[in-house]
Coordinates of C-alpha atoms in Angstrom, one line a residue:
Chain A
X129 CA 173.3 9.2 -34.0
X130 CA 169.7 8.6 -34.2
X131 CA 169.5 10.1 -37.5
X132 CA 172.8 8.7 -39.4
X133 CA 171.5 5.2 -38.3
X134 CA 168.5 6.0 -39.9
X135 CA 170.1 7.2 -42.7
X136 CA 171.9 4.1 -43.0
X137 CA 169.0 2.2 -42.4
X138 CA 166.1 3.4 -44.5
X139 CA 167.9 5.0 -47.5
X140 CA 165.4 6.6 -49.5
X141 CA 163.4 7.8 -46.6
X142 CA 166.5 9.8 -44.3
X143 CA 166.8 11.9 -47.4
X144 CA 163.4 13.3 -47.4
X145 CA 164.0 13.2 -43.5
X146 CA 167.2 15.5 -44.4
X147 CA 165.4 17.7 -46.4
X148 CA 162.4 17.6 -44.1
X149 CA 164.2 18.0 -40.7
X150 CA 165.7 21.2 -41.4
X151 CA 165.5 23.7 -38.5
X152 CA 163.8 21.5 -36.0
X153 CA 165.1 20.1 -32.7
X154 CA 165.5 16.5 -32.4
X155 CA 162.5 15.8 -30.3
X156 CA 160.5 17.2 -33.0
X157 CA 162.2 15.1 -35.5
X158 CA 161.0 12.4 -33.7
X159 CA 157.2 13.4 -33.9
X160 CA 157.7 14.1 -37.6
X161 CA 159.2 10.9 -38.2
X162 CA 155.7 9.3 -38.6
X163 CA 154.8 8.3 -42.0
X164 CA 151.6 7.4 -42.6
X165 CA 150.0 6.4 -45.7
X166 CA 147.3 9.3 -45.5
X167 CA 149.8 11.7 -45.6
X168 CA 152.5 10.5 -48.1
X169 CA 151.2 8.4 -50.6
X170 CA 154.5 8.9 -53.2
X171 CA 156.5 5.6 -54.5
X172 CA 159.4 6.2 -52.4
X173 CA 157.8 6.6 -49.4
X174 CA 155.6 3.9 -50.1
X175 CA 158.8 2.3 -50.1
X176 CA 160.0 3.6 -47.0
X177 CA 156.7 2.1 -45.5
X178 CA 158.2 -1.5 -46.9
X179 CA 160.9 -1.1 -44.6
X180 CA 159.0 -0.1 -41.4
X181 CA 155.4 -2.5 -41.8
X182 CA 155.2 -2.0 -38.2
X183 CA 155.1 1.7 -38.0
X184 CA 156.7 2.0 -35.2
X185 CA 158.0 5.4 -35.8
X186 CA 154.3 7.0 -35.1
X187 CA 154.3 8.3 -31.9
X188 CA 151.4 10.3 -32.3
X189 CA 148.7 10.2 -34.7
X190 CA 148.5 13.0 -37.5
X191 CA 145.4 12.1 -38.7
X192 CA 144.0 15.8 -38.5
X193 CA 146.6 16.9 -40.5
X194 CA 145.5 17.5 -44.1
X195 CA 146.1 15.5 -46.9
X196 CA 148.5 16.6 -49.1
X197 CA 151.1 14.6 -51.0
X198 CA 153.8 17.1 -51.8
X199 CA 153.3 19.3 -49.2
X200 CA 155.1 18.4 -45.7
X201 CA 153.1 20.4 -42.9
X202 CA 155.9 20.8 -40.2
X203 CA 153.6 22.7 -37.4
X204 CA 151.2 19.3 -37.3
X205 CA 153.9 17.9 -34.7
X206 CA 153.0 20.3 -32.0
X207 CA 150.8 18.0 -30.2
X208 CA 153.9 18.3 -27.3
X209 CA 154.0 21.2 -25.4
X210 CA 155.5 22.2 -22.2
X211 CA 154.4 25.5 -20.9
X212 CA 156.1 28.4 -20.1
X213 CA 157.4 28.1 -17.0
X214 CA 157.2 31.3 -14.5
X215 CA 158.3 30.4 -11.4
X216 CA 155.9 32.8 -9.8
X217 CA 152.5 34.3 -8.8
X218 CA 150.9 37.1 -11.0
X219 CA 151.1 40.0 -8.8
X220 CA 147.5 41.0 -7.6
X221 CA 146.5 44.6 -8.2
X222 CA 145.7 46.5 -5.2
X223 CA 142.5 47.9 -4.4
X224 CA 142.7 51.8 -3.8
X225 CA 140.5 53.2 -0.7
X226 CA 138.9 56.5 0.0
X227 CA 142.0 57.8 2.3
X228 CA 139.0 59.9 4.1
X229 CA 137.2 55.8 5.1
X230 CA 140.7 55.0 6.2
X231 CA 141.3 57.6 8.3
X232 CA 137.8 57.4 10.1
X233 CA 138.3 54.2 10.5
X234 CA 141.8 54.8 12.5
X235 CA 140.2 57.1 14.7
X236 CA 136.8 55.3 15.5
X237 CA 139.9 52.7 16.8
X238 CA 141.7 54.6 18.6
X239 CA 139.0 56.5 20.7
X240 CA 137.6 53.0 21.1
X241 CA 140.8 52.2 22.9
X242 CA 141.2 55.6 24.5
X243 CA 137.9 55.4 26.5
X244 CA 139.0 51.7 27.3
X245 CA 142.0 52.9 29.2
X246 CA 139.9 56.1 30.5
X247 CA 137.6 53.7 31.9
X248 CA 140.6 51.5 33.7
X249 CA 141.7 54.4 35.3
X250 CA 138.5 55.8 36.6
X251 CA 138.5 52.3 38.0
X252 CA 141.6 52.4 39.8
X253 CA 141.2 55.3 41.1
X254 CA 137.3 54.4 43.0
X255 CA 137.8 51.4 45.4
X256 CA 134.4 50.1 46.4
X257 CA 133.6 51.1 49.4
X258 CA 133.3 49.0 52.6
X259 CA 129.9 50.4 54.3
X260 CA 130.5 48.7 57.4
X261 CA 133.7 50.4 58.3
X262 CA 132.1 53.7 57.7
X263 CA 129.7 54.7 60.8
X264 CA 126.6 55.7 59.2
X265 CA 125.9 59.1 59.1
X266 CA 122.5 58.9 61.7
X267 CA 125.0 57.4 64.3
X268 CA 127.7 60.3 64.5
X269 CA 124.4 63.3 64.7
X270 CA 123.0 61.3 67.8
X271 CA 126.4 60.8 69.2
X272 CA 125.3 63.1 71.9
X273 CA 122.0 61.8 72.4
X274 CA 123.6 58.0 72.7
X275 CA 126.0 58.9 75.4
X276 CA 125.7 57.3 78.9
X277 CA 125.6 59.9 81.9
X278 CA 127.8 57.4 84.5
X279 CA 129.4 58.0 87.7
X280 CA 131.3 55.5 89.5
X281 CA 132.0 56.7 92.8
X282 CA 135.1 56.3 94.6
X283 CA 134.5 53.0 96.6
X284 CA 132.6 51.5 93.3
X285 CA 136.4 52.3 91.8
X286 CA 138.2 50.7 94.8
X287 CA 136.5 48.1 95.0
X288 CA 136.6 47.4 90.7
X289 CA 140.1 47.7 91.1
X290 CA 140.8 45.6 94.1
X291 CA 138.8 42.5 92.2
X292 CA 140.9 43.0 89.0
X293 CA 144.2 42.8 91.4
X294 CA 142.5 39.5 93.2
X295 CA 141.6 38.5 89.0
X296 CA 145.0 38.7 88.3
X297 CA 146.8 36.3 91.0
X298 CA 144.0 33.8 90.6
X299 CA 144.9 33.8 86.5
X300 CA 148.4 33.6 87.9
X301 CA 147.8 30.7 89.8
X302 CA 145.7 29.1 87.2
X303 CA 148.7 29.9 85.1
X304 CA 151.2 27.9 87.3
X305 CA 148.7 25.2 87.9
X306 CA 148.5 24.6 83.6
X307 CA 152.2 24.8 83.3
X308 CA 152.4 22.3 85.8
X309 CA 149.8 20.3 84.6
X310 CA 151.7 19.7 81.3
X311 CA 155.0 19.2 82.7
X312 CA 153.1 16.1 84.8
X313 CA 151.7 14.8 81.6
X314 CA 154.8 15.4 79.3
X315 CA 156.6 13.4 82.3
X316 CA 154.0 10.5 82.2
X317 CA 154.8 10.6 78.4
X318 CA 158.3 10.3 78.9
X319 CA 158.5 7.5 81.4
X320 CA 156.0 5.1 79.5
X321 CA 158.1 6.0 76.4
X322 CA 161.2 4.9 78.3
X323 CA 159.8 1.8 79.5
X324 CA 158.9 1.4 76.0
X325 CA 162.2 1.4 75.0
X326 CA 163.3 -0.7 77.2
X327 CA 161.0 -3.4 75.9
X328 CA 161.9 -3.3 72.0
X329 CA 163.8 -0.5 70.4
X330 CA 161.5 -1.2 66.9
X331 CA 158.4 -0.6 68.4
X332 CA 159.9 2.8 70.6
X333 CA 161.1 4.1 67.0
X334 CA 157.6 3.4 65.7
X335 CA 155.8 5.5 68.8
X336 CA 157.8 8.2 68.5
X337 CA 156.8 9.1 64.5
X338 CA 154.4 11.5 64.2
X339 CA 150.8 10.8 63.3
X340 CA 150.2 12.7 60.0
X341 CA 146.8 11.7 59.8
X342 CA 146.0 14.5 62.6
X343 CA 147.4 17.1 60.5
X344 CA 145.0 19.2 59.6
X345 CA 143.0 18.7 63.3
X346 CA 140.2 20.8 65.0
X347 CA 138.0 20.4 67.6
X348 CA 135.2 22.5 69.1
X349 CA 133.3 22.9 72.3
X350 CA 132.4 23.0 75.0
X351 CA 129.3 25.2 74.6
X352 CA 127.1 27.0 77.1
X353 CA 124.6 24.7 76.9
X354 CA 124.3 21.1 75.9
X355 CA 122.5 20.1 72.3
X356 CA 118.7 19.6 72.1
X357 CA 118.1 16.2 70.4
X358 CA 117.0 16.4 66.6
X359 CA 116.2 20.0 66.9
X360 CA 116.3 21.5 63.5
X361 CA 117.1 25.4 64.0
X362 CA 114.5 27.4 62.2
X363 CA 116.0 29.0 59.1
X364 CA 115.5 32.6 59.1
X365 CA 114.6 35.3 56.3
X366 CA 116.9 37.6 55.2
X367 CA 116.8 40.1 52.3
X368 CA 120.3 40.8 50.6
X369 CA 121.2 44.6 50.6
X370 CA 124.5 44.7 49.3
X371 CA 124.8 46.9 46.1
X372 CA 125.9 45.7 42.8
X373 CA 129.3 48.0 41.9
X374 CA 129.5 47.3 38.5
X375 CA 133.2 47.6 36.8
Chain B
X1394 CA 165.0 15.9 62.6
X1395 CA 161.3 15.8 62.5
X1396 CA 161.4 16.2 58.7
X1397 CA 164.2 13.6 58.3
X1398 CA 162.3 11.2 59.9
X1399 CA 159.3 12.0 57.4
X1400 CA 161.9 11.4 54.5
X1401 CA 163.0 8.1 55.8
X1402 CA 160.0 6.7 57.3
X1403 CA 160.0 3.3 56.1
X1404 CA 156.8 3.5 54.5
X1405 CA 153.2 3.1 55.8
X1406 CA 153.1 1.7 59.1
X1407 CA 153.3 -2.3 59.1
X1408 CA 155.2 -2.6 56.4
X1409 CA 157.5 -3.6 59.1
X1410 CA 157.4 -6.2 60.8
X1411 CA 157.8 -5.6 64.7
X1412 CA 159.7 -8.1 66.9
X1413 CA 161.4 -8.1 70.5
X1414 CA 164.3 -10.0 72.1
X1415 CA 163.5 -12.4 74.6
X1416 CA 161.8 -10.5 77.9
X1417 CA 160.3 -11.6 81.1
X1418 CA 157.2 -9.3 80.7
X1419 CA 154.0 -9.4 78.6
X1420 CA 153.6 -5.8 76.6
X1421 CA 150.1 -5.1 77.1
X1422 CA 148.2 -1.6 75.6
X1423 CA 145.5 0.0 77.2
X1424 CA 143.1 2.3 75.9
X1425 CA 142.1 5.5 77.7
X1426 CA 138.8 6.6 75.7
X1427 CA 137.9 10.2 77.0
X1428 CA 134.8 12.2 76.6
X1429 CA 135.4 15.6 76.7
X1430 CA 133.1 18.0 78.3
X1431 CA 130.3 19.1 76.2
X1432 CA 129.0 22.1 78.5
X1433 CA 131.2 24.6 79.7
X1434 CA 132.2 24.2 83.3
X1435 CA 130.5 25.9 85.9
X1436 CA 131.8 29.5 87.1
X1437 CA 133.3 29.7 90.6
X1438 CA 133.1 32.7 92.9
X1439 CA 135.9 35.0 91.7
X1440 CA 135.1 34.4 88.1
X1441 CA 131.0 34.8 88.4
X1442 CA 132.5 38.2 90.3
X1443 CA 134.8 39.3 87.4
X1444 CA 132.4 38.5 84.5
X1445 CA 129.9 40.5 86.3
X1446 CA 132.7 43.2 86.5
X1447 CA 133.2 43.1 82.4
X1448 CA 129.7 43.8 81.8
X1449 CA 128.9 46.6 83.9
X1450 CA 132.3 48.4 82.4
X1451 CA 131.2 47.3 79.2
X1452 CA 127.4 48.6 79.5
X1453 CA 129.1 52.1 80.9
X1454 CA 131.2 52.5 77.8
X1455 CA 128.8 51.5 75.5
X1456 CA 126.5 53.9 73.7
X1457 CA 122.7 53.6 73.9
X1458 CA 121.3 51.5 71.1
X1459 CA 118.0 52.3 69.1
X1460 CA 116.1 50.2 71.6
X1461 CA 116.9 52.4 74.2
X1462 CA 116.4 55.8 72.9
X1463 CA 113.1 54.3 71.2
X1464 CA 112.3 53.5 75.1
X1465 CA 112.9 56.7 76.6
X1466 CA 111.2 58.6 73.9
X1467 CA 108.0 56.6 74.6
X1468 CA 108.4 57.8 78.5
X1469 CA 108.5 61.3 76.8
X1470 CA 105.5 61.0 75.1
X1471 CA 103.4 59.1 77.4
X1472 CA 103.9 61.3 79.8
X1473 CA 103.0 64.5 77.4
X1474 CA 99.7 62.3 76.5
X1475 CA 98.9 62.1 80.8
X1476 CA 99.5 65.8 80.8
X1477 CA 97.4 66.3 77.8
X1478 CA 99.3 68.5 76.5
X1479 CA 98.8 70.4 73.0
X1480 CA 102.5 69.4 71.4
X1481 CA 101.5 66.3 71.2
X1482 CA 101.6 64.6 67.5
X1483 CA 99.4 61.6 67.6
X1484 CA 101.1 60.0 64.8
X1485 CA 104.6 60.1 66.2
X1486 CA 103.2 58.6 69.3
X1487 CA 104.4 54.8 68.5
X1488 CA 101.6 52.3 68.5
X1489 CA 104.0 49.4 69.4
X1490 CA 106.0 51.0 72.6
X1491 CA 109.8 49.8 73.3
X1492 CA 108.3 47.8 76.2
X1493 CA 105.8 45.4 74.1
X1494 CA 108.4 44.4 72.1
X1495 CA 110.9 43.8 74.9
X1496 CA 107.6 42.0 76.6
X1497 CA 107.4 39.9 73.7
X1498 CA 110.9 39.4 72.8
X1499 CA 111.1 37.7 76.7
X1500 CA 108.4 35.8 76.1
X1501 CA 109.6 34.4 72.8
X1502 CA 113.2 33.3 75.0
X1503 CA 110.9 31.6 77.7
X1504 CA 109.0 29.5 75.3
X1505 CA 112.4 27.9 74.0
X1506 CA 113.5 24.9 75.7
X1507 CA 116.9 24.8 76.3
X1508 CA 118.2 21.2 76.6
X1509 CA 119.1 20.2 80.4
X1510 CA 122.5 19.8 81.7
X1511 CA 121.1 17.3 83.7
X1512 CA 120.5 14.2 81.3
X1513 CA 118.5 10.9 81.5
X1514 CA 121.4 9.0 82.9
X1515 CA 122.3 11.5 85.2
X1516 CA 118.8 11.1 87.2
X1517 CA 118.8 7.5 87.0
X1518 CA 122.5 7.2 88.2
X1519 CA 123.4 5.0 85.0
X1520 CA 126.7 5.2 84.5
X1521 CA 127.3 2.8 80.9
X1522 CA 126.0 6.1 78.9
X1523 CA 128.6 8.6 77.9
X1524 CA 125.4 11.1 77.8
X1525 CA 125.9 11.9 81.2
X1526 CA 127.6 14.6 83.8
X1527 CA 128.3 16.7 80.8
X1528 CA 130.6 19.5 82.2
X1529 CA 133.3 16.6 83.2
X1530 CA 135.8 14.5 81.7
X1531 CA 134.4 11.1 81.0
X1532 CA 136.7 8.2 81.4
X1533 CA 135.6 4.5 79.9
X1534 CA 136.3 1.8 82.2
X1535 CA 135.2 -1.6 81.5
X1536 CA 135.3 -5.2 82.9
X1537 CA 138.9 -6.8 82.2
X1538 CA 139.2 -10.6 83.0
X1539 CA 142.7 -10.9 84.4
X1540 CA 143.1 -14.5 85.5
X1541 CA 140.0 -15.6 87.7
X1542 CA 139.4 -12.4 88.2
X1543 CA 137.6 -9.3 87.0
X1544 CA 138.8 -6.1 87.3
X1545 CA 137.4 -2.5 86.3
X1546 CA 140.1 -1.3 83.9
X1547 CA 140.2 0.4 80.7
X1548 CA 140.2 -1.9 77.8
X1549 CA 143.5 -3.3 76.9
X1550 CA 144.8 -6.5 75.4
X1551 CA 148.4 -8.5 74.6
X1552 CA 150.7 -6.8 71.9
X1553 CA 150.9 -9.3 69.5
X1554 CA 154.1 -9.7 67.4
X1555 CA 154.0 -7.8 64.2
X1556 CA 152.2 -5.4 65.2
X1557 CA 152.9 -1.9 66.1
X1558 CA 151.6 -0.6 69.9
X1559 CA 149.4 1.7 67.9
X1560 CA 147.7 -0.8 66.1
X1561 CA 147.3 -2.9 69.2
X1562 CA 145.1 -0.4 70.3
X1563 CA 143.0 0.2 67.4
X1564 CA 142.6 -3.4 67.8
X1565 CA 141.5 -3.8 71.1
X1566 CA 139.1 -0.8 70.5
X1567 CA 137.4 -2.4 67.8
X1568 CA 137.6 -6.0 69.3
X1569 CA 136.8 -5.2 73.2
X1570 CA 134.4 -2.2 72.3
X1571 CA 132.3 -3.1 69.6
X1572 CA 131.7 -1.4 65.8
X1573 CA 129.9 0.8 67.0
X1574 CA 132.2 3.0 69.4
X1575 CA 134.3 5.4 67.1
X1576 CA 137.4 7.3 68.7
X1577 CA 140.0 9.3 67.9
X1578 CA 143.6 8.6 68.6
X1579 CA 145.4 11.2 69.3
X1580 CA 149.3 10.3 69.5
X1581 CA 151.5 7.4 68.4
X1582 CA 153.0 7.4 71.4
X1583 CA 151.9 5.7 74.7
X1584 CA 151.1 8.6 77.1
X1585 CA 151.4 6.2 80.4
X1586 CA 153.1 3.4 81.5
X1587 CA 151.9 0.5 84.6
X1588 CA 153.0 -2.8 85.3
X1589 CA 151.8 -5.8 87.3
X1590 CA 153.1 -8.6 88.2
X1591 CA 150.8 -12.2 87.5
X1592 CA 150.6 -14.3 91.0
X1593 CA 152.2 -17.1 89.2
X1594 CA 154.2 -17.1 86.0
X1595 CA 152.5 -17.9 83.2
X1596 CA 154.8 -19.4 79.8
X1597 CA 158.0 -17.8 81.5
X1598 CA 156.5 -14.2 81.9
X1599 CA 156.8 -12.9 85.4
X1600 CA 154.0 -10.1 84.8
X1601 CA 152.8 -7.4 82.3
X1602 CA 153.9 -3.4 81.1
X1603 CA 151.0 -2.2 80.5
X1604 CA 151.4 1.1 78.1
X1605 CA 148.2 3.9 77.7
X1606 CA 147.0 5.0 74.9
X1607 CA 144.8 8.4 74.6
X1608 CA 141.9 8.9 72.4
X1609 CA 139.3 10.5 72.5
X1610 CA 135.5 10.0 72.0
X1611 CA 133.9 10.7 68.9
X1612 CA 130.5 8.9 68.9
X1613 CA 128.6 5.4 69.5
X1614 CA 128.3 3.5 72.4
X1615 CA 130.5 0.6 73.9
X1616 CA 128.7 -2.5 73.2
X1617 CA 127.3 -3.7 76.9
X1618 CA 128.6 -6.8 77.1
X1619 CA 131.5 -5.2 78.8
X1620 CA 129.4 -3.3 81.3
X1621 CA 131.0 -0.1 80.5
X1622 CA 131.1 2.5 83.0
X1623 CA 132.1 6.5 81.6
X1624 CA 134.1 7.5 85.2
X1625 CA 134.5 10.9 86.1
X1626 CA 137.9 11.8 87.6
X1627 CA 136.3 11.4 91.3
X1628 CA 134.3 8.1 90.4
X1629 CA 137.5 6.5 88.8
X1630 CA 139.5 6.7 92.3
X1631 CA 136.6 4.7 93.7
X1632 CA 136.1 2.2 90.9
X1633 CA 140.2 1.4 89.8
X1634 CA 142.3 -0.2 92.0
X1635 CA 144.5 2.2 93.7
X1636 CA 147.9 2.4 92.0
X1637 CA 146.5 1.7 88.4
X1638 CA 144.6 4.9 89.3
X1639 CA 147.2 6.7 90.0
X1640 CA 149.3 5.8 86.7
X1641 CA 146.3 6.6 85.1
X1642 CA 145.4 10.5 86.8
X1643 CA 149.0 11.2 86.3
X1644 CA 148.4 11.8 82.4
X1645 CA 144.9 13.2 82.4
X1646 CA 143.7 17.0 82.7
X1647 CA 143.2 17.6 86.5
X1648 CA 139.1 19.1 87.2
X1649 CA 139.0 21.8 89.2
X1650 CA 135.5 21.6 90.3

């Protein structure tokens, strides 16, 4: 279309087109549709440049083509070009090893490992040991030596057993007197609680929710003998002897 | 039941607001601020006679310690040295004997002061100090101004609407007692109940239910304005009028001694 309207249009100049145009695609006709004075410089085309003052064919410069009137350079238009399109990486070559560095290098790894898992299971196997459960060794030789020569005699035993009978009814009794005790207290509970009650039903349900805040509680003492007043106990020295058992 | 209650607790304690239908009686909480004992009580027969019992057994069963055998071993040898006698190795001869350092050790023990059982307060007889008779239970009692008259009761004030009974006692605590007194509640629940009636009736209330609560001391003293007294069991019966005394013994640990 392009080129019959052209044809119609410019006369003289579509047949030089024609005879120009001859095996190239239509985008390359395009490019070699410029006509520049430099190039051509015959009557008819001179002619042709009557009918386009503007130019406005050029699309690209040809300038560095050479000047030659009768001959029409076709490979000048090139100045478009797409490159070829691959859709891919080049494929990188690999680099070949000494199979003899490979295989050292698989075996320095796997010994590596293997004394890893040897030294896990040595591990395992050795708890450290807890000294203080083990009587030491100078104890159980003087065993003998460390023995108490005693002899209770008979009435000694009598009378040792006839305090641990009295011992026993006294904890009895102390026993009973504790239980008791509570039940007296509990009681004491109970009644102010249903007095409570009694009194307002709101403030009952709010006495008888637990206090939280006493959750964790401890207490401690009494002690065998009363504090001393700002007495700041002395600090004593000790040297630690536990051994280091390194994993 | 317990847990449930947890769940549905309304929320922090006086979020609610705490009211009563109309009654004749005032609701009054009392605070019974105990200090426990600080020293062990004192042994009595049949327990000074079974402790001794546990040590002997437990010296026979023992075995003899370094000490010992260090002790008999100088015996040994002193009495090789007397006999002058040729076996005997100077150097194993022990410079320090088993007896010097027992000697010292014992001297060392009676050179610390141990503090007294018997306090300041105790010798003086003052009784507003909670530093005193400290094997016993120690019971605060304070003035109380009941009408025209001034009782020895443990502090306790009106329950004022709103409020829950606990928090009626913190309050009276830290309004009666000072800032300086810190205690330690140890229930939400009143642990004993008294009541009293007013000689005359006051704005339609024929008398007061008085409800205990029991904490315990933690530290500071009562501020004296209040002339606070710290009561053992035995004192209290003397100082607290009779029946209040009795509502009061019936929820506290009975002393043996």
């Amino acid at each position: 279309m392009l080129f019959r309207n052209a044809k119609v249009a410019i006369g003289p100049l579509s047949i030089i087109l024609r005879c120009m145009h001859l095996g190239l695609s239509g985008l390359q006709l395009m490019g070699f549709s410029i006509v520049t004075p430099n190039m051509i410089d015959t009557p008819m085309i001179i002619s042709a440049r009557d009918t386009f003052p503007s130019k406005s064919l050029a699309i690209t410069s040809a300038a560095k083509a050479p000047i030659n009137a009768r001959n029409i350079n076709t490979s000048a238009v090139v100045q478009f070009r797409i490159t070829d399109q691959l859709w891919a990486e080049p494929m990188k070559k690999k680099k070949k090893m000494d199979p003899a560095i490979i295989k050292a290098r698989e075996d320095r790894r796997r010994k590596k490992l293997e004394k890893n898992i040897r030294r896990l299971e040595k591990n395992a196997r050795q708890l450290k040991p807890i000294d203080e459960l083990e009587p030491p060794l100078h104890l159980t030789d003087s065993l003998g030596k460390r023995k108490r020569k005693v002899q209770v005699t008979p009435e000694q035993q009598e009378a040792r057993d006839v305090l641990l009978k009295e011992w026993t009814r006294y904890k009895k009794q102390e026993y009973m007197a504790n239980v008791a005790q509570i039940d007296r207290i509990m009681a004491s509970q109970r009644r102010a609680l249903d007095k409570l009650y009694e009194e307002s039903e709101d403030l009952y349900n709010e006495a008888i929710m637990p206090d939280l805040s006493l959750v964790p509680y401890s207490i401690s003492g009494p002690y065998a003998s009363p504090p001393i007043k700002n007495y700041e106990s002395p600090d004593g020295e000790y040297t630690d002897i536990s051994k280091n058992w390194g994993n | 039941m317990l847990l449930r209650k947890l769940i549905f607790n309304k929320g922090p304690i006086g979020s609610t607001i705490f009211q009563r239908g109309r009654s004749s009686w005032d609701i009054v909480t009392s605070v019974c601020v105990e200090r426990l004992p600080v020293v062990t009580p004192p042994l009595n027969d049949i327990q000074k006679r079974f402790k001794e019992l546990l040590w002997t057994v437990e010296v026979e069963k023992s075995l003899k310690s370094d000490h010992e055998l260090r002790h008999e071993n100088d015996k040994v040898q002193a009495e090789l040295l007397k006999n002058e006698s040729i076996e005997v190795d100077l150097d194993a001869v022990s410079k320090i004997t088993a007896q010097d350092f027992e000697d010292a050790s014992q001297d060392e023990l009676s050179k610390f002061k141990f503090a007294d059982i018997v306090t300041e307060a105790d010798k003086n007889g003052d009784k507003g100090t909670y530093e005193r008779c400290l094997q016993r239970h120690l019971v605060l009692v304070t003035d109380v101004k009941l009408g025209n008259k001034v009782w020895k009761l443990m502090p306790q004030g009106l329950w004022k609407e709103g409020e829950s009974l606990r928090q009626t006692a913190e309050r009276v605590i830290s309004e009666q007692c000072g800032p300086e007194l810190k205690v330690k509640f140890l229930s939400n629940a009143p642990c004993g109940f008294y009541k009293y009636k007013y000689p005359n009736e006051i704005d339609g209330k024929i008398g007061a239910k008085v409800f205990f609560y029991y904490a315990n001391h933690d530290n500071g003293e009562v501020s004296k304005k209040l002339n606070p007294n710290w009561l053992t069991r035995k004192e209290m019966v003397e100082a607290l009028p009779d029946r209040y005394n009795k509502s009061v013994q019936s929820f506290l640990i009975e002393e043996h001694f």
